[in-house]
Amino acid sequence: LPRLFKRYQIQPVWRADRPARGRFREFYQCDVDALGSTSPVIETEVCAAVSDALTELGFANFTIRVNHRQLLTSILNAAGIAEPLHGTALVAVDKLDKIGADGVKAEMLARGVDAAAGKKLLELFDGLSQQRERCRELLDEAGIAAFENLESVLACAQETSAGKRLRFDPSLARG
């Protein structure tokens, strides 16, 4: 493969698990990937490709939520969630838009995450999505580097079709 490898793929895929109501076992999925570079320009190109594809399909009112996995790890650390429980906390956080903050707190508590740490995590997510500048005050060195990388992506995106559609979401745990 070349040093920088970009690809896209559209094909039918199958769910491994039993689909929930309203979902199908077989569905079409579109993937856009780039390997071999950590440049924010590459991430911006991926976001622009998503924006262009959705616009071309006729969608006009959509938002592309972005986060950085290392930034998320730093936020989990700042909240006081023990590293072995990061995955457990993220499984619960991933359901935030479905079960709400109280449901996420209850799930984290049931899975062994300290109640105070879970509460602080949700407060951090809420505060950081409103005030990105607060990130620098709370993060470790790796988190600050991730935050700066994400800021570069958001700045580069302003020159593309994705610019006004990108939204920083510190609770985004996948995708």
CSV table of C-alpha atoms in Angstrom, one decimal, residues 118 135 153:
chain,number,residue,atom,x,y,z
A,118,GLY,CA,-20.0,9.1,36.6
A,135,CYS,CA,-10.8,21.6,27.7
A,153,VAL,CA,-9.9,19.8,11.9
